[in-house]
mmCIF file with all atom_site columns, C-alpha atoms in Angstrom:
data_model
loop_
_atom_site.group_PDB
_atom_site.id
_atom_site.type_symbol
_atom_site.label_atom_id
_atom_site.label_alt_id
_atom_site.label_comp_id
_atom_site.label_asym_id
_atom_site.label_entity_id
_atom_site.label_seq_id
_atom_site.pdbx_PDB_ins_code
_atom_site.Cartn_x
_atom_site.Cartn_y
_atom_site.Cartn_z
_atom_site.occupancy
_atom_site.B_iso_or_equiv
_atom_site.pdbx_formal_charge
_atom_site.auth_seq_id
_atom_site.auth_comp_id
_atom_site.auth_asym_id
_atom_site.auth_atom_id
_atom_site.pdbx_PDB_model_num
ATOM 1  C CA . MET A 1 1  ? 72.804 -54.482 18.745 1.00 84.00 ? 7   MET A CA 1
ATOM 2  C CA . LEU A 1 2  ? 70.472 -53.301 20.207 1.00 89.00 ? 8   LEU A CA 1
ATOM 3  C CA . CYS A 1 3  ? 70.330 -50.099 22.165 1.00 94.00 ? 9   CYS A CA 1
ATOM 4  C CA . ALA A 1 4  ? 68.032 -48.016 24.001 1.00 96.00 ? 10  ALA A CA 1
ATOM 5  C CA . VAL A 1 5  ? 67.504 -44.189 23.503 1.00 96.00 ? 11  VAL A CA 1
ATOM 6  C CA . TYR A 1 6  ? 66.647 -41.802 26.584 1.00 97.00 ? 12  TYR A CA 1
ATOM 7  C CA . LYS A 1 7  ? 65.797 -38.084 26.495 1.00 96.00 ? 13  LYS A CA 1
ATOM 8  C CA . THR A 1 8  ? 65.530 -35.147 29.527 1.00 94.00 ? 14  THR A CA 1
ATOM 9  C CA . ARG A 1 9  ? 63.094 -32.739 29.869 1.00 92.00 ? 15  ARG A CA 1
ATOM 10 C CA . LYS A 1 10 ? 66.309 -30.474 31.224 1.00 89.00 ? 16  LYS A CA 1
ATOM 11 C CA . LYS A 1 11 ? 68.209 -29.872 27.603 1.00 87.00 ? 17  LYS A CA 1
ATOM 12 C CA . GLU A 1 12 ? 65.478 -29.732 24.441 1.00 86.00 ? 18  GLU A CA 1
ATOM 13 C CA . GLY A 1 13 ? 67.794 -32.759 21.806 1.00 87.00 ? 19  GLY A CA 1
ATOM 14 C CA . MET A 1 14 ? 70.528 -34.228 24.776 1.00 91.00 ? 20  MET A CA 1
ATOM 15 C CA . TYR A 1 15 ? 70.221 -37.958 24.331 1.00 94.00 ? 21  TYR A CA 1
ATOM 16 C CA . LEU A 1 16 ? 71.719 -41.229 25.764 1.00 96.00 ? 22  LEU A CA 1
ATOM 17 C CA . TYR A 1 17 ? 72.033 -44.228 24.356 1.00 96.00 ? 23  TYR A CA 1
ATOM 18 C CA . VAL A 1 18 ? 72.779 -47.384 26.684 1.00 97.00 ? 24  VAL A CA 1
ATOM 19 C CA . PRO A 1 19 ? 73.458 -50.839 25.382 1.00 95.00 ? 25  PRO A CA 1
ATOM 20 C CA . LYS A 1 20 ? 69.828 -52.280 26.839 1.00 94.00 ? 26  LYS A CA 1
ATOM 21 C CA . LYS A 1 21 ? 66.687 -50.450 28.848 1.00 95.00 ? 27  LYS A CA 1
ATOM 22 C CA . ASP A 1 22 ? 67.149 -49.106 31.823 1.00 95.00 ? 28  ASP A CA 1
ATOM 23 C CA . HIS A 1 23 ? 71.572 -49.803 31.468 1.00 94.00 ? 29  HIS A CA 1
ATOM 24 C CA . PHE A 1 24 ? 72.957 -46.594 33.583 1.00 96.00 ? 30  PHE A CA 1
ATOM 25 C CA . GLU A 1 25 ? 75.577 -48.473 35.131 1.00 95.00 ? 31  GLU A CA 1
ATOM 26 C CA . ASP A 1 26 ? 78.188 -46.988 33.127 1.00 95.00 ? 32  ASP A CA 1
ATOM 27 C CA . VAL A 1 27 ? 77.097 -43.308 33.155 1.00 96.00 ? 33  VAL A CA 1
ATOM 28 C CA . PRO A 1 28 ? 78.717 -41.815 35.448 1.00 96.00 ? 34  PRO A CA 1
ATOM 29 C CA . GLU A 1 29 ? 77.015 -40.603 38.301 1.00 95.00 ? 35  GLU A CA 1
ATOM 30 C CA . ALA A 1 30 ? 78.051 -36.363 37.743 1.00 94.00 ? 36  ALA A CA 1
ATOM 31 C CA . LEU A 1 31 ? 76.054 -37.574 34.386 1.00 94.00 ? 37  LEU A CA 1
ATOM 32 C CA . MET A 1 32 ? 73.223 -38.588 35.334 1.00 95.00 ? 38  MET A CA 1
ATOM 33 C CA . GLU A 1 33 ? 72.465 -36.075 37.660 1.00 94.00 ? 39  GLU A CA 1
ATOM 34 C CA . THR A 1 34 ? 72.904 -33.686 34.969 1.00 92.00 ? 40  THR A CA 1
ATOM 35 C CA . PHE A 1 35 ? 70.187 -35.605 32.511 1.00 94.00 ? 41  PHE A CA 1
ATOM 36 C CA . GLY A 1 36 ? 67.811 -36.133 35.332 1.00 93.00 ? 42  GLY A CA 1
ATOM 37 C CA . ARG A 1 37 ? 65.402 -38.920 34.972 1.00 95.00 ? 43  ARG A CA 1
ATOM 38 C CA . PRO A 1 38 ? 65.927 -40.162 31.446 1.00 96.00 ? 44  PRO A CA 1
ATOM 39 C CA . GLU A 1 39 ? 62.306 -40.568 29.571 1.00 97.00 ? 45  GLU A CA 1
ATOM 40 C CA . LEU A 1 40 ? 63.225 -44.021 27.056 1.00 97.00 ? 46  LEU A CA 1
ATOM 41 C CA . VAL A 1 41 ? 62.469 -43.094 23.587 1.00 96.00 ? 47  VAL A CA 1
ATOM 42 C CA . THR A 1 42 ? 62.972 -46.088 21.392 1.00 94.00 ? 48  THR A CA 1
ATOM 43 C CA . ILE A 1 43 ? 65.122 -48.936 21.094 1.00 94.00 ? 49  ILE A CA 1
ATOM 44 C CA . ILE A 1 44 ? 67.343 -48.960 18.092 1.00 92.00 ? 50  ILE A CA 1
ATOM 45 C CA . ALA A 1 45 ? 68.363 -52.529 16.160 1.00 91.00 ? 51  ALA A CA 1
ATOM 46 C CA . LEU A 1 46 ? 71.650 -50.854 15.732 1.00 89.00 ? 52  LEU A CA 1
ATOM 47 C CA . GLU A 1 47 ? 72.395 -53.668 12.732 1.00 87.00 ? 53  GLU A CA 1
ATOM 48 C CA . LYS A 1 48 ? 69.545 -52.553 10.656 1.00 86.00 ? 54  LYS A CA 1
ATOM 49 C CA . ARG A 1 49 ? 70.364 -49.308 10.038 1.00 84.00 ? 55  ARG A CA 1
ATOM 50 C CA . GLU A 1 50 ? 72.605 -47.805 7.868  1.00 80.00 ? 56  GLU A CA 1
ATOM 51 C CA . LYS A 1 51 ? 72.167 -43.952 9.152  1.00 78.00 ? 57  LYS A CA 1
ATOM 52 C CA . LEU A 1 52 ? 70.993 -42.571 12.568 1.00 80.00 ? 58  LEU A CA 1
ATOM 53 C CA . GLY A 1 53 ? 70.190 -39.247 11.778 1.00 76.00 ? 59  GLY A CA 1
ATOM 54 C CA . MET A 1 54 ? 72.626 -36.772 12.901 1.00 79.00 ? 60  MET A CA 1
ATOM 55 C CA . ILE A 1 55 ? 75.284 -40.088 14.587 1.00 86.00 ? 61  ILE A CA 1
ATOM 56 C CA . ASP A 1 56 ? 77.797 -41.560 13.756 1.00 87.00 ? 62  ASP A CA 1
ATOM 57 C CA . LYS A 1 57 ? 76.882 -44.475 13.860 1.00 89.00 ? 63  LYS A CA 1
ATOM 58 C CA . GLN A 1 58 ? 80.754 -46.487 13.984 1.00 91.00 ? 64  GLN A CA 1
ATOM 59 C CA . LYS A 1 59 ? 80.713 -43.691 16.469 1.00 92.00 ? 65  LYS A CA 1
ATOM 60 C CA . LEU A 1 60 ? 78.118 -44.703 18.732 1.00 93.00 ? 66  LEU A CA 1
ATOM 61 C CA . ILE A 1 61 ? 79.142 -48.243 18.800 1.00 92.00 ? 67  ILE A CA 1
ATOM 62 C CA . ASP A 1 62 ? 82.003 -47.559 19.670 1.00 93.00 ? 68  ASP A CA 1
ATOM 63 C CA . GLU A 1 63 ? 80.764 -45.531 22.663 1.00 94.00 ? 69  GLU A CA 1
ATOM 64 C CA . LEU A 1 64 ? 78.981 -48.452 23.197 1.00 94.00 ? 70  LEU A CA 1
ATOM 65 C CA . THR A 1 65 ? 81.124 -50.732 23.255 1.00 94.00 ? 71  THR A CA 1
ATOM 66 C CA . GLU A 1 66 ? 84.134 -48.971 25.147 1.00 95.00 ? 72  GLU A CA 1
ATOM 67 C CA . LYS A 1 67 ? 82.035 -46.929 27.591 1.00 95.00 ? 73  LYS A CA 1
ATOM 68 C CA . GLY A 1 68 ? 79.139 -48.194 28.456 1.00 95.00 ? 74  GLY A CA 1
ATOM 69 C CA . PHE A 1 69 ? 76.859 -45.104 26.965 1.00 96.00 ? 75  PHE A CA 1
ATOM 70 C CA . TYR A 1 70 ? 76.637 -42.353 24.168 1.00 95.00 ? 76  TYR A CA 1
ATOM 71 C CA . LEU A 1 71 ? 75.211 -39.461 24.487 1.00 95.00 ? 77  LEU A CA 1
ATOM 72 C CA . GLN A 1 72 ? 74.704 -36.845 22.221 1.00 92.00 ? 78  GLN A CA 1
ATOM 73 C CA . MET A 1 73 ? 74.027 -33.093 22.259 1.00 86.00 ? 79  MET A CA 1
ATOM 74 C CA . PRO A 1 74 ? 72.057 -30.981 20.913 1.00 79.00 ? 80  PRO A CA 1
ATOM 75 C CA . PRO A 1 75 ? 73.832 -29.214 17.854 1.00 72.00 ? 81  PRO A CA 1
ATOM 76 C CA . LYS A 1 76 ? 75.225 -26.063 18.582 1.00 73.00 ? 82  LYS A CA 1
ATOM 77 C CA . GLU A 1 77 ? 72.020 -23.093 17.878 1.00 69.00 ? 83  GLU A CA 1
ATOM 78 C CA . ASP A 1 78 ? 73.230 -20.061 15.230 1.00 71.00 ? 84  ASP A CA 1
ATOM 79 C CA . ASN A 1 79 ? 72.827 -17.242 16.875 1.00 76.00 ? 85  ASN A CA 1
ATOM 80 C CA . LEU A 1 80 ? 70.933 -14.614 14.545 1.00 77.00 ? 86  LEU A CA 1
ATOM 81 C CA . LEU A 1 81 ? 71.201 -11.488 15.517 1.00 82.00 ? 87  LEU A CA 1
ATOM 82 C CA . GLU A 1 82 ? 75.222 -11.601 15.731 1.00 79.00 ? 88  GLU A CA 1
ATOM 83 C CA . GLN A 1 83 ? 74.594 -12.581 11.857 1.00 76.00 ? 89  GLN A CA 1
ATOM 84 C CA . HIS A 1 84 ? 73.077 -9.572  11.361 1.00 82.00 ? 90  HIS A CA 1
ATOM 85 C CA . ARG A 1 85 ? 74.797 -7.053  12.981 1.00 82.00 ? 91  ARG A CA 1
ATOM 86 C CA . GLU A 1 86 ? 77.776 -8.736  11.174 1.00 83.00 ? 92  GLU A CA 1
ATOM 87 C CA . SER A 1 87 ? 75.579 -8.416  7.776  1.00 85.00 ? 93  SER A CA 1
ATOM 88 C CA . LEU A 1 88 ? 75.018 -4.426  8.743  1.00 84.00 ? 94  LEU A CA 1
ATOM 89 C CA . GLY A 1 89 ? 79.500 -4.076  9.021  1.00 85.00 ? 95  GLY A CA 1
ATOM 90 C CA . LEU A 1 90 ? 78.853 -3.713  13.392 1.00 85.00 ? 96  LEU A CA 1
ATOM 91 C CA . SER A 1 91 ? 80.756 -5.782  15.237 1.00 82.00 ? 97  SER A CA 1
ATOM 92 C CA . LYS A 1 92 ? 79.364 -9.212  17.011 1.00 77.00 ? 98  LYS A CA 1
ATOM 93 C CA . ASN A 1 93 ? 78.297 -7.915  20.502 1.00 75.00 ? 99  ASN A CA 1
ATOM 94 C CA . PRO A 1 94 ? 78.126 -4.273  20.903 1.00 73.00 ? 100 PRO A CA 1
ATOM 95 C CA . ASP A 1 95 ? 78.779 -2.283  23.008 1.00 71.00 ? 101 ASP A CA 1
ATOM 96 C CA . LYS A 1 96 ? 76.890 -1.954  26.593 1.00 56.00 ? 102 LYS A CA 1
ATOM 97 C CA . LYS A 1 97 ? 77.177 1.483   28.243 1.00 52.00 ? 103 LYS A CA 1
ATOM 98 C CA . PHE A 1 98 ? 75.367 2.049   31.321 1.00 43.00 ? 104 PHE A CA 1
#
């Protein structure tokens, strides 16, 4: 099984996987509007790959088969300020006083 991988300029680390190049018919219109103009990154032969970075290969195959697309969201970023405040014994969010 082949799949095409697209990135967006709107959000770093967000990728859209579809079963064929330029096959966006199954992607909801609202998602396409949010995603913006897709930019082709690569075409992957899934049967030749054991691992796909942070994606579960079987989940990707299932989503492509069932929904016709898979959306990879960027990993959640750690809030370093909150972590630092907690390490000092402070609350995560300082009280805001104006």
